[in-house]
Coordinates of C-alpha atoms in Angstrom, one line a residue:
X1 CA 177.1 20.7 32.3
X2 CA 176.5 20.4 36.0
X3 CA 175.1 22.8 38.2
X4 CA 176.9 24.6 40.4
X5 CA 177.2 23.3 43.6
X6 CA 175.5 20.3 42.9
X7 CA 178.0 18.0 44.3
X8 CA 178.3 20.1 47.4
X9 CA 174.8 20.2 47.5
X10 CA 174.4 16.4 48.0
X11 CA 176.5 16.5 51.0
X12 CA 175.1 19.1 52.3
X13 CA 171.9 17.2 52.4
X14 CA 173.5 13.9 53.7
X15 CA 175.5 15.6 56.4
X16 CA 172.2 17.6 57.8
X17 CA 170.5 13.8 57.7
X18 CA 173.5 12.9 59.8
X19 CA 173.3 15.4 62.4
X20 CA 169.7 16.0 62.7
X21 CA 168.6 16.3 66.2
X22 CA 171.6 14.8 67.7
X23 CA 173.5 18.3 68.6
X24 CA 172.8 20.3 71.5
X25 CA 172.7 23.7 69.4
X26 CA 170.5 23.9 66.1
X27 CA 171.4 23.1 62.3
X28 CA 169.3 23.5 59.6
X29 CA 166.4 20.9 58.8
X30 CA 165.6 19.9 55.2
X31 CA 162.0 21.3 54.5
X32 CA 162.1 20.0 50.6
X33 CA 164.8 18.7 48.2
X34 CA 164.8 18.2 44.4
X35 CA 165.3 19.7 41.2
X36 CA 163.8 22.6 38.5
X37 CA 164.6 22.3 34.9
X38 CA 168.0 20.0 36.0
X39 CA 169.1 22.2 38.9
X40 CA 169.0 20.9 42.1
X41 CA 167.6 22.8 45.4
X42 CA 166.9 22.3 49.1
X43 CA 164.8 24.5 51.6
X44 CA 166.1 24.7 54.5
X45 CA 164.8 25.7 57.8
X46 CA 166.4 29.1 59.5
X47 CA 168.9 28.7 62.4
X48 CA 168.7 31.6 64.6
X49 CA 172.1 33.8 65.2
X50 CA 174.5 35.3 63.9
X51 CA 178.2 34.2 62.7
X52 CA 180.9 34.7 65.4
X53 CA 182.9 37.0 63.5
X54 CA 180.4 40.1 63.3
X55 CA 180.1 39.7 67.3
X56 CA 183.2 38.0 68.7
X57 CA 184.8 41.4 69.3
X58 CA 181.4 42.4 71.1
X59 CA 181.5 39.5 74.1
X60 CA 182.4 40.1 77.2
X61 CA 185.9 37.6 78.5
X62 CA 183.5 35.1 80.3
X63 CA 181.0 35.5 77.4
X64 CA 183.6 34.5 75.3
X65 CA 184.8 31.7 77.2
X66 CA 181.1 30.4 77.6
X67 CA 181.2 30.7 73.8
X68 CA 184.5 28.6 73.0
X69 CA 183.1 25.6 75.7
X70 CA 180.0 25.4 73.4
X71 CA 181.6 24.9 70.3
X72 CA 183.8 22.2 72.5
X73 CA 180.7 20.4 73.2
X74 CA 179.0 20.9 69.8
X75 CA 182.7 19.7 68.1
X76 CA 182.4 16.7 70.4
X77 CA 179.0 15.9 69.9
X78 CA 179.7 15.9 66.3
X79 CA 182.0 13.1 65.9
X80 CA 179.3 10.8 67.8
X81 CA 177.1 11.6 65.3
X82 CA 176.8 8.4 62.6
X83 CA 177.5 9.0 58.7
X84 CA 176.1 8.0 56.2
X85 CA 177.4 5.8 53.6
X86 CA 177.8 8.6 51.2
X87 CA 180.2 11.0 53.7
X88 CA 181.7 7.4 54.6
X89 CA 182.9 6.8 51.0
X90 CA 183.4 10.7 50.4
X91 CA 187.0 10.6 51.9
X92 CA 189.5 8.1 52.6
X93 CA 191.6 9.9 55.5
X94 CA 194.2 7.7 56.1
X95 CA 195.1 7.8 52.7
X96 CA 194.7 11.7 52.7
X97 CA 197.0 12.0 55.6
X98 CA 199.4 9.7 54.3
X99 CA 200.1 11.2 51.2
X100 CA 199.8 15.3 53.0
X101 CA 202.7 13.7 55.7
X102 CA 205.0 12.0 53.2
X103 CA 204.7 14.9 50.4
X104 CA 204.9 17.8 52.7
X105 CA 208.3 19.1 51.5
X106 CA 207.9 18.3 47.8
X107 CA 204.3 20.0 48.1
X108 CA 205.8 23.3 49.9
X109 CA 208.7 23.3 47.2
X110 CA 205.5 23.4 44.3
X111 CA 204.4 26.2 46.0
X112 CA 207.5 27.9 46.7
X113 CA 208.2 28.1 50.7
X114 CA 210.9 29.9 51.5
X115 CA 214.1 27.1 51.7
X116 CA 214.2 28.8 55.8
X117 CA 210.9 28.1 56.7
X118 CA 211.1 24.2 54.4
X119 CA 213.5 23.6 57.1
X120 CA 211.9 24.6 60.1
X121 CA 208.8 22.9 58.8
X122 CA 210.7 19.8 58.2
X123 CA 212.0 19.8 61.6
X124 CA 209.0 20.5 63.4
X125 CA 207.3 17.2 61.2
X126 CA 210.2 15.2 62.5
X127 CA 208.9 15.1 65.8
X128 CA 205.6 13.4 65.0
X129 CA 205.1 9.6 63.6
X130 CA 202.5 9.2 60.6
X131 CA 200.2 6.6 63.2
X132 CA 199.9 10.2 65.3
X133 CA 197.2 11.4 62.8
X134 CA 196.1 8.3 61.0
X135 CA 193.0 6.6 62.6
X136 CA 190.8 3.5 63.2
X137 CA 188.0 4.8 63.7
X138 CA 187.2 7.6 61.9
X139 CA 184.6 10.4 63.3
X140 CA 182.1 12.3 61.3
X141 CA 183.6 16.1 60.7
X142 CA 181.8 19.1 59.5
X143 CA 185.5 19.8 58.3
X144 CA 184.6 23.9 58.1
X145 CA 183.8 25.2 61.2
X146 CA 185.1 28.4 60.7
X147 CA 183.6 31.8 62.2
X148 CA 181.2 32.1 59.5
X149 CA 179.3 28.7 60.8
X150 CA 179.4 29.1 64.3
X151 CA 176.1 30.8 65.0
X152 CA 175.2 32.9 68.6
X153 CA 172.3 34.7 69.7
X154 CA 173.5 37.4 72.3
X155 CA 169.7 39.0 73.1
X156 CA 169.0 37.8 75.9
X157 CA 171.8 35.6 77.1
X158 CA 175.0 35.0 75.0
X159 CA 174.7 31.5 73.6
X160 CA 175.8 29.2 70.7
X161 CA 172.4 28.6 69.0
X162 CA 173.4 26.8 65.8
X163 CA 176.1 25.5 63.3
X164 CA 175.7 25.9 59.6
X165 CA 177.2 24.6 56.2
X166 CA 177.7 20.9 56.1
X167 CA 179.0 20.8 52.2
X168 CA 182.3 20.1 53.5
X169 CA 181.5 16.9 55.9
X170 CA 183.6 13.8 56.0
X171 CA 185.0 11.1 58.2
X172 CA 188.5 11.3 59.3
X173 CA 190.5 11.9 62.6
X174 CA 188.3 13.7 65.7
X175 CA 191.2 16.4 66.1
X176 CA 190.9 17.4 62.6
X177 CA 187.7 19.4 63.6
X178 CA 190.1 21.9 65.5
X179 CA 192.1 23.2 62.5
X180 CA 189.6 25.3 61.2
X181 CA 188.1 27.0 64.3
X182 CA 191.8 27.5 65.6
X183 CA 193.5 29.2 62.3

């Protein structure tokens, strides 16, 4: 049986390697890594904060847009960051986005979309060509940043202190690291 989470875990540990010291705002470090009676574990250093959604609502407008510029800069300095061969062979995105563009209707149909809103969808896809989101050179991508891994501190002076949570990494197109912030 495997562990739970043990295949997250591991790239977890390679996508902290990968960022380490490289962003402007913290991320964990890894204090100590191995296993206990099969099950793996890491320590991890604290990252000071707390998630965007218990304090978004909070913020003042230009705290706000202060806010949304860091995680701009942090998304940007993230897809400088180098990857490891592990999150390199973790995720083949052109493939990936060639099968999600090519499949879209037959995968909505599974799933039962509305036959309305399969047409609208298939419309709106029509105005994009496949080399739009396919990519030479992919970019590392934390892949999650969502509200729960966007970290501020809002003491003292609002700020973006950290990101968290880098199970998800892989390589793929730079704009990709928008869809979860912006849903």
């Amino acid at each position: 049986m495997i562990p739970m989470f043990e295949t997250e875990m591991i790239y977890e540990i390679a996508g902290l390697k990968s960022v380490a010291g490289r962003l402007s705002v913290e991320t964990p470090l890894i204090v100590g890594e191995g296993k206990i009676e099969g099950c793996p574990y890491i320590i991890l250093t604290d990252v000071p904060g707390e998630p965007i959604k218990t304090a978004w609502k909070k913020l003042k407008d230009q705290d706000q847009i202060k806010i949304i510029k860091a995680m701009a800069q942090t998304m940007k300095e993230l897809a400088l960051c180098p990857t490891n061969e592990l999150v390199e062979k973790r995720f083949n995105w052109n493939e990936f986005v060639t099968d999600q563009f090519l499949n879209c209707e037959e995968q909505q149909k599974k799933k039962q979309m509305p036959e309305a809103w399969q047409k609208s969808l298939n419309a709106f896809l029509k105005k994009f060509s496949l080399q739009e989101f396919t990519t030479e050179h992919p970019a590392f991508l934390h892949s999650d940043l969502t509200y729960d891994h966007f970290l501020i501190e809002t003491e003292n002076e609002v700020r973006l202190s950290g990101i968290i949570d880098m199970a998800d990494c892989q390589v793929g197109h730079v704009e990709y690291e928008l869809a979860a912030p912006t849903v």
